[in-house]
Amino acid sequence: MVRPFLDYYRANSISPVNQDLSDLTRHLERRESLYLALGIVPMLVADRSVIEFGPGSGHNAVYTSSLRPRRYVLVDGNPSGLRAARVLLDQFSPDRQACVLVDSLIESFDSTERFDLVLCEGTIPGQMDPAAFSRKVGTYAGEGGILVVTTQDSASCLAELLRRVVAAQIVPRSKPVPEQLARLVPFFSAHTATIPGMSRPVEDWVLDNIIQPYVGNMFSIVQAIEALGRDGFRVYNTSPRFFSIWRWYKRLIGPERDIGPVVRSEYYSNVVNLMDYRLDGTASHETALGERVSSLCEAFYTTLKQTEAQETSYVPLFEQLSEIASAIRPASAMTATSIEEALAICRRAQEGLELPTTPAFTSFFGHGQQYMSFVRSTTAGSN
């Protein structure tokens, strides 16, 4: 059975998750801003125990290590990533003795130790059974501990999925990885250049988001709440934060302490906002539209995986994308136009014609990956 991420990374001896550290201060500020958005202030990490699953090349671990945790365990099964992480921690960690790198598949890792903070970034969406994977990771959070995971659904990452369709019209997926990379990096460089704060090399972005085979399943915000709620985890914060809680704190007792239902409802009212970061949260809509768009995007993702795996015609995908564009146009004409421009590229490429200018599509990116922090209930405070 194909193992998502790992088999592709190992086969190509890559860890395509690097970050720009040329300005270390900016990198640390980016990570601090993320942690603060999730409710994790530096003193919650200092002198605490931390475990990170899937740290990749260790660029993000540089910040976590700078907060001086008492113990910091990093678990990854990709040799290329572990080698790079070891180099970075040797160079930047203020307490290298506290950092322990473990060469292990995440699903095979086993320990009786429980941690104050558990991190799993960019790893759960795309697994064959993301819910079970998230619960496995969550077992290592102690009572009252914080769990941070990333979620992703086929609507929030539609911009990337759409680019996979476009890429396949420019260079067949059957071509060797270096040839695909050589053709696609120049094309998509103009796209990633439109993202303020982009800190990832274009080559890594193409390798990870466009060329990598997609075999697993998405893991949405709603699915994360449902999966982790079964093990006593309550939503703490999200980034981006798309919900508000107006309950008086004295009402937050018993079952009402769980804000998951509110987050779930707000999620479906913001599907289009999560689909297109340019909207800055201005395209909230009825939950029914969010549910419909989510369903259409999930069907598109299923067809896309089948098309890529079986190397069949992309035409049915064009039809599905047109339906998605029509559905979201009342909420965001700009987003709908972006999809239509991408379809114009596909059709021109299939006919061997010059590709059109696509200003809306070029700058179309979503909140592809969301961050969620959860708190594990203590026995005394469980519902």
Coordinates of C-alpha atoms in Angstrom, one line a residue:
M1 CA 0.0 0.0 0.0
V2 CA 1.3 3.5 -0.9
R3 CA 2.2 5.6 2.2
P4 CA 1.1 9.2 1.6
F5 CA 4.0 11.7 1.6
L6 CA 6.7 9.4 2.9
D7 CA 7.0 7.1 -0.2
Y8 CA 7.2 10.1 -2.5
Y9 CA 9.7 11.9 -0.3
R10 CA 11.9 8.8 0.1
A11 CA 11.7 7.9 -3.6
N12 CA 13.0 11.3 -4.6
S13 CA 15.3 11.9 -1.6
I14 CA 13.5 15.1 -0.8
S15 CA 11.9 17.0 2.1
P16 CA 10.1 19.8 0.2
V17 CA 9.0 21.8 3.2
N18 CA 11.8 24.3 3.5
Q19 CA 11.4 27.9 4.7
D20 CA 13.4 31.0 4.1
L21 CA 15.7 31.6 7.0
S22 CA 17.7 34.4 5.4
D23 CA 16.1 36.8 7.8
L24 CA 15.8 34.8 11.0
T25 CA 14.0 37.5 12.8
R26 CA 11.2 37.5 10.3
H27 CA 10.9 33.7 10.4
L28 CA 10.7 33.7 14.2
E29 CA 8.1 36.5 14.1
R30 CA 6.0 34.5 11.6
R31 CA 6.0 31.5 13.9
E32 CA 5.3 33.5 17.0
S33 CA 2.3 35.1 15.3
L34 CA 0.9 31.7 14.5
Y35 CA 1.5 30.4 18.0
L36 CA -0.2 33.5 19.6
A37 CA -3.2 33.1 17.2
L38 CA -3.5 29.5 18.6
G39 CA -3.3 30.7 22.2
I40 CA 0.2 29.5 22.8
V41 CA 2.3 32.2 24.5
P42 CA 6.0 31.6 25.0
M43 CA 5.7 30.8 28.7
L44 CA 3.4 27.8 27.8
V45 CA 6.4 26.2 26.0
A46 CA 9.3 27.3 28.2
D47 CA 10.4 24.4 30.5
R48 CA 7.6 22.2 29.2
S49 CA 7.6 18.9 27.3
V50 CA 6.9 19.1 23.5
I51 CA 6.6 16.4 20.9
E52 CA 6.3 17.2 17.2
F53 CA 5.2 14.7 14.6
G54 CA 6.4 15.2 11.0
P55 CA 8.8 18.2 11.6
G56 CA 10.0 17.9 8.0
S57 CA 13.3 19.7 7.6
G58 CA 13.1 21.4 11.0
H59 CA 12.6 25.0 9.9
N60 CA 9.6 25.5 12.1
A61 CA 11.3 23.6 15.0
V62 CA 13.9 26.4 15.1
Y63 CA 11.2 28.6 16.6
T64 CA 9.8 26.0 19.0
S65 CA 13.3 25.3 20.2
S66 CA 14.0 29.0 20.8
L67 CA 11.3 28.9 23.4
R68 CA 13.5 26.6 25.5
P69 CA 11.2 23.6 26.2
R70 CA 12.6 21.2 28.8
R71 CA 12.2 18.3 26.4
Y72 CA 11.5 18.4 22.7
V73 CA 11.0 15.2 20.8
L74 CA 10.8 15.2 17.0
V75 CA 9.4 12.2 15.2
D76 CA 9.7 11.6 11.5
G77 CA 10.2 8.7 9.1
N78 CA 11.9 10.6 6.3
P79 CA 15.7 10.4 6.4
S80 CA 16.2 13.5 4.3
G81 CA 14.0 15.6 6.6
L82 CA 15.7 14.3 9.7
R83 CA 19.2 15.1 8.4
A84 CA 18.2 18.6 7.6
A85 CA 16.4 19.1 10.9
R86 CA 19.5 17.9 12.8
V87 CA 21.7 20.4 11.0
L88 CA 19.3 23.3 11.7
L89 CA 18.9 22.4 15.4
D90 CA 22.7 22.0 15.8
Q91 CA 23.0 25.5 14.4
F92 CA 20.1 27.4 16.0
S93 CA 18.8 25.5 19.1
P94 CA 19.7 27.3 22.3
D95 CA 19.5 24.0 24.2
R96 CA 20.4 21.2 21.7
Q97 CA 20.5 18.7 24.6
A98 CA 16.7 19.0 25.0
C99 CA 16.1 18.1 21.4
V100 CA 15.7 14.4 20.6
L101 CA 15.2 13.3 17.0
V102 CA 13.4 9.9 16.5
D103 CA 13.5 8.1 13.2
S104 CA 10.1 6.4 13.1
L105 CA 6.9 6.2 11.2
I106 CA 4.4 8.3 13.1
E107 CA 1.9 5.5 13.0
S108 CA 4.5 3.1 14.5
F109 CA 5.8 5.4 17.2
D110 CA 5.0 4.1 20.7
S111 CA 5.8 5.7 24.0
T112 CA 4.3 5.9 27.5
E113 CA 5.4 9.5 27.8
R114 CA 2.8 12.2 27.7
F115 CA 3.5 15.8 26.7
D116 CA 2.3 19.3 27.5
L117 CA 2.3 20.4 23.8
V118 CA 1.8 18.1 20.8
L119 CA 2.4 19.4 17.3
C120 CA 1.5 17.8 14.0
E121 CA 1.7 20.3 11.1
G122 CA 1.0 19.6 7.4
T123 CA 0.8 15.8 8.0
I124 CA -2.7 14.6 8.8
P125 CA -4.7 15.8 5.7
G126 CA -3.7 13.4 2.9
Q127 CA -3.4 10.3 5.1
M128 CA -5.5 7.3 4.2
D129 CA -7.5 7.6 7.5
P130 CA -6.8 11.1 8.8
A131 CA -9.3 10.8 11.7
A132 CA -7.5 7.7 13.1
F133 CA -4.1 9.4 12.4
S134 CA -5.2 12.5 14.4
R135 CA -6.4 10.4 17.3
K136 CA -3.1 8.5 17.3
V137 CA -1.2 11.8 17.5
G138 CA -3.6 13.1 20.2
T139 CA -2.9 10.2 22.6
Y140 CA 0.5 11.8 23.4
A141 CA -1.1 14.9 24.9
G142 CA -1.4 14.8 28.7
E143 CA -4.5 15.9 30.5
G144 CA -4.8 19.6 30.2
G145 CA -2.3 19.6 27.4
I146 CA -2.5 21.4 24.0
L147 CA -2.7 19.6 20.7
V148 CA -2.0 21.6 17.5
V149 CA -3.0 20.0 14.1
T150 CA -3.5 21.3 10.6
T151 CA -6.7 20.7 8.6
Q152 CA -7.4 21.0 4.9
D153 CA -10.4 20.4 2.8
S154 CA -11.0 20.3 -0.9
A155 CA -12.6 23.7 -0.9
S156 CA -9.9 25.5 1.1
C157 CA -7.2 24.0 -1.2
L158 CA -9.2 24.3 -4.4
A159 CA -6.6 26.7 -5.8
E160 CA -3.9 24.1 -5.5
L161 CA -6.1 21.3 -6.9
L162 CA -7.0 23.6 -9.8
R163 CA -3.4 24.2 -10.5
R164 CA -2.8 20.4 -10.7
V165 CA -5.3 20.3 -13.5
V166 CA -3.6 23.2 -15.3
A167 CA -0.2 21.6 -14.7
A168 CA -1.2 18.3 -16.3
Q169 CA -2.2 20.2 -19.5
I170 CA 1.3 21.9 -19.6
V171 CA 3.4 18.8 -18.9
P172 CA 2.0 15.2 -18.5
R173 CA 2.2 13.7 -15.1
S174 CA 3.9 10.7 -16.6
K175 CA 7.0 12.6 -17.3
P176 CA 10.0 12.3 -14.8
V177 CA 9.8 14.6 -11.8
P178 CA 12.8 16.7 -12.9
E179 CA 11.2 17.4 -16.3
Q180 CA 7.9 18.3 -14.6
L181 CA 9.7 20.6 -12.2
A182 CA 11.6 22.3 -15.0
R183 CA 8.4 23.1 -16.9
L184 CA 6.2 24.1 -14.0
V185 CA 8.5 26.2 -11.8
P186 CA 8.8 29.1 -14.3
F187 CA 5.0 29.0 -14.9
F188 CA 3.9 29.0 -11.3
S189 CA 6.6 31.4 -10.1
A190 CA 4.4 34.3 -11.1
H191 CA 1.6 32.8 -9.1
T192 CA 3.4 32.3 -5.8
A193 CA 5.0 35.8 -6.2
T194 CA 1.5 37.3 -5.6
I195 CA 1.3 35.8 -2.0
P196 CA 2.3 38.4 0.6
G197 CA 4.8 36.8 3.1
M198 CA 5.5 33.7 0.9
S199 CA 8.5 32.1 2.6
R200 CA 8.7 28.7 0.8
P201 CA 10.8 28.0 -2.3
V202 CA 8.8 27.7 -5.4
E203 CA 10.5 24.4 -6.2
D204 CA 9.4 22.9 -2.9
W205 CA 5.8 24.2 -3.4
V206 CA 5.6 22.6 -6.8
L207 CA 7.1 19.3 -5.6
D208 CA 4.7 19.1 -2.7
N209 CA 1.5 20.5 -4.0
I210 CA 1.5 19.9 -7.8
I211 CA 3.8 16.9 -8.6
Q212 CA 3.3 14.8 -5.5
P213 CA 0.7 12.0 -6.0
Y214 CA -2.5 12.5 -4.0
V215 CA -3.7 9.2 -2.7
G216 CA -5.2 10.0 0.7
N217 CA -8.2 11.9 2.1
M218 CA -8.9 15.4 3.2
F219 CA -9.3 16.3 6.9
S220 CA -11.6 19.3 7.4
I221 CA -12.2 21.5 10.4
V222 CA -15.5 19.7 11.0
Q223 CA -13.8 16.3 10.8
A224 CA -11.1 17.3 13.2
I225 CA -13.7 18.4 15.8
E226 CA -15.6 15.2 15.4
A227 CA -12.6 12.9 15.5
L228 CA -10.7 14.6 18.4
G229 CA -13.9 15.3 20.4
R230 CA -14.3 11.6 20.9
D231 CA -11.1 11.6 23.0
G232 CA -12.0 14.6 25.1
F233 CA -10.4 17.4 23.1
R234 CA -12.1 20.8 23.0
V235 CA -11.5 23.5 20.4
Y236 CA -9.2 26.2 21.8
N237 CA -8.3 28.4 18.8
T238 CA -7.9 28.5 15.0
S239 CA -5.8 30.3 12.5
P240 CA -7.4 31.9 10.6
R241 CA -9.9 32.7 13.2
F242 CA -13.3 32.8 11.5
F243 CA -15.7 32.5 14.5
S244 CA -16.8 34.5 17.5
I245 CA -18.1 33.3 20.9
W246 CA -20.6 35.6 22.5
R247 CA -21.6 33.4 25.4
W248 CA -21.1 34.9 28.8
Y249 CA -18.3 33.0 30.5
K250 CA -20.6 32.0 33.4
R251 CA -22.6 30.0 30.9
L252 CA -19.6 28.0 29.7
I253 CA -20.1 25.1 32.1
G254 CA -21.0 21.5 31.4
P255 CA -21.8 20.8 27.8
E256 CA -21.8 24.5 26.9
R257 CA -18.0 24.6 27.4
D258 CA -17.7 22.8 24.1
I259 CA -17.5 25.5 21.4
G260 CA -17.2 22.9 18.7
P261 CA -20.8 23.3 17.4
V262 CA -20.3 27.0 17.0
V263 CA -17.0 26.5 15.1
R264 CA -18.7 23.9 12.9
S265 CA -21.6 26.2 12.0
E266 CA -19.3 29.2 11.3
Y267 CA -17.1 27.0 9.2
Y268 CA -19.9 26.2 6.8
S269 CA -20.7 30.0 6.7
N270 CA -17.2 30.7 5.6
V271 CA -16.3 28.0 3.1
V272 CA -15.9 30.6 0.3
N273 CA -13.8 32.8 2.5
L274 CA -11.5 29.9 3.2
M275 CA -11.4 29.1 -0.5
D276 CA -10.0 32.5 -1.4
Y277 CA -7.7 34.5 0.9
R278 CA -8.1 37.6 -1.1
L279 CA -11.6 38.0 0.3
D280 CA -10.3 38.8 3.8
G281 CA -13.4 37.3 5.3
T282 CA -15.9 39.5 3.4
A283 CA -17.8 36.7 1.7
S284 CA -19.7 35.0 4.5
H285 CA -22.8 33.2 3.3
E286 CA -25.6 30.8 4.2
T287 CA -24.5 27.5 5.7
A288 CA -26.5 25.7 2.9
L289 CA -24.2 27.2 0.3
G290 CA -21.2 26.2 2.3
E291 CA -22.4 22.6 2.5
R292 CA -23.2 22.5 -1.2
V293 CA -19.8 23.9 -2.2
S294 CA -18.0 21.6 0.1
S295 CA -19.9 18.6 -1.4
L296 CA -19.0 19.8 -5.0
C297 CA -15.4 20.3 -4.1
E298 CA -15.1 16.9 -2.4
A299 CA -16.6 15.2 -5.5
F300 CA -14.1 17.1 -7.7
Y301 CA -11.2 15.9 -5.5
T302 CA -12.3 12.3 -5.8
T303 CA -12.5 12.6 -9.6
L304 CA -9.1 14.3 -9.7
K305 CA -7.4 11.5 -7.7
Q306 CA -9.0 8.9 -10.1
T307 CA -8.0 10.9 -13.2
E308 CA -4.4 11.2 -12.1
A309 CA -4.1 7.6 -11.0
Q310 CA -5.7 6.1 -14.1
E311 CA -4.4 8.8 -16.5
T312 CA -7.8 9.3 -18.0
S313 CA -9.4 12.4 -19.6
Y314 CA -9.5 15.6 -17.7
V315 CA -12.7 16.8 -19.4
P316 CA -15.1 15.6 -16.6
L317 CA -13.0 17.7 -14.2
F318 CA -13.6 20.8 -16.4
E319 CA -17.3 20.2 -16.1
Q320 CA -17.1 19.9 -12.3
L321 CA -15.1 23.0 -12.0
S322 CA -17.6 25.0 -14.1
E323 CA -20.3 23.8 -11.7
I324 CA -18.3 25.0 -8.7
A325 CA -17.7 28.4 -10.3
S326 CA -21.4 28.8 -10.9
A327 CA -22.3 27.8 -7.3
I328 CA -19.9 30.3 -5.7
R329 CA -20.4 33.2 -8.0
P330 CA -23.2 34.8 -5.9
A331 CA -20.8 34.8 -2.9
S332 CA -17.6 35.8 -4.8
A333 CA -17.6 36.7 -8.5
M334 CA -13.8 37.1 -8.3
T335 CA -13.3 33.5 -7.2
A336 CA -15.6 32.2 -9.8
T337 CA -13.8 34.2 -12.5
S338 CA -10.5 32.7 -11.2
I339 CA -11.7 29.2 -11.9
E340 CA -13.0 30.1 -15.3
E341 CA -9.7 31.7 -16.3
A342 CA -7.9 28.4 -15.2
L343 CA -10.3 26.5 -17.4
A344 CA -9.5 28.8 -20.3
I345 CA -5.8 27.8 -19.9
C346 CA -6.7 24.2 -19.9
R347 CA -8.7 24.4 -23.1
R348 CA -6.1 26.5 -24.9
A349 CA -3.3 24.1 -23.9
Q350 CA -5.3 21.1 -25.1
E351 CA -5.6 22.8 -28.5
G352 CA -1.9 23.7 -28.6
L353 CA -2.7 27.4 -28.6
E354 CA -1.0 30.3 -26.8
L355 CA -2.0 30.5 -23.2
P356 CA -4.2 33.4 -22.2
T357 CA -3.4 36.1 -19.6
T358 CA -5.2 35.2 -16.3
P359 CA -4.9 38.0 -13.7
A360 CA -7.6 36.6 -11.4
F361 CA -6.4 33.0 -11.5
T362 CA -2.7 33.9 -11.1
S363 CA -3.4 35.5 -7.7
F364 CA -6.0 32.9 -6.6
F365 CA -5.0 31.1 -3.4
G366 CA -7.0 29.9 -0.5
H367 CA -6.4 29.3 3.2
G368 CA -5.3 25.9 2.0
Q369 CA -4.1 24.7 5.4
Q370 CA -5.8 25.8 8.6
Y371 CA -4.3 25.5 12.1
M372 CA -6.4 24.3 15.1
S373 CA -5.4 24.0 18.7
F374 CA -7.3 21.8 21.1
V375 CA -7.1 21.3 24.9
R376 CA -7.4 17.9 26.3
S377 CA -10.0 17.8 29.1
T378 CA -8.8 17.0 32.6
T379 CA -10.6 14.2 34.4
A380 CA -11.9 16.6 37.0
G381 CA -13.2 19.0 34.3
S382 CA -14.5 16.6 31.7
N383 CA -18.1 16.9 30.6

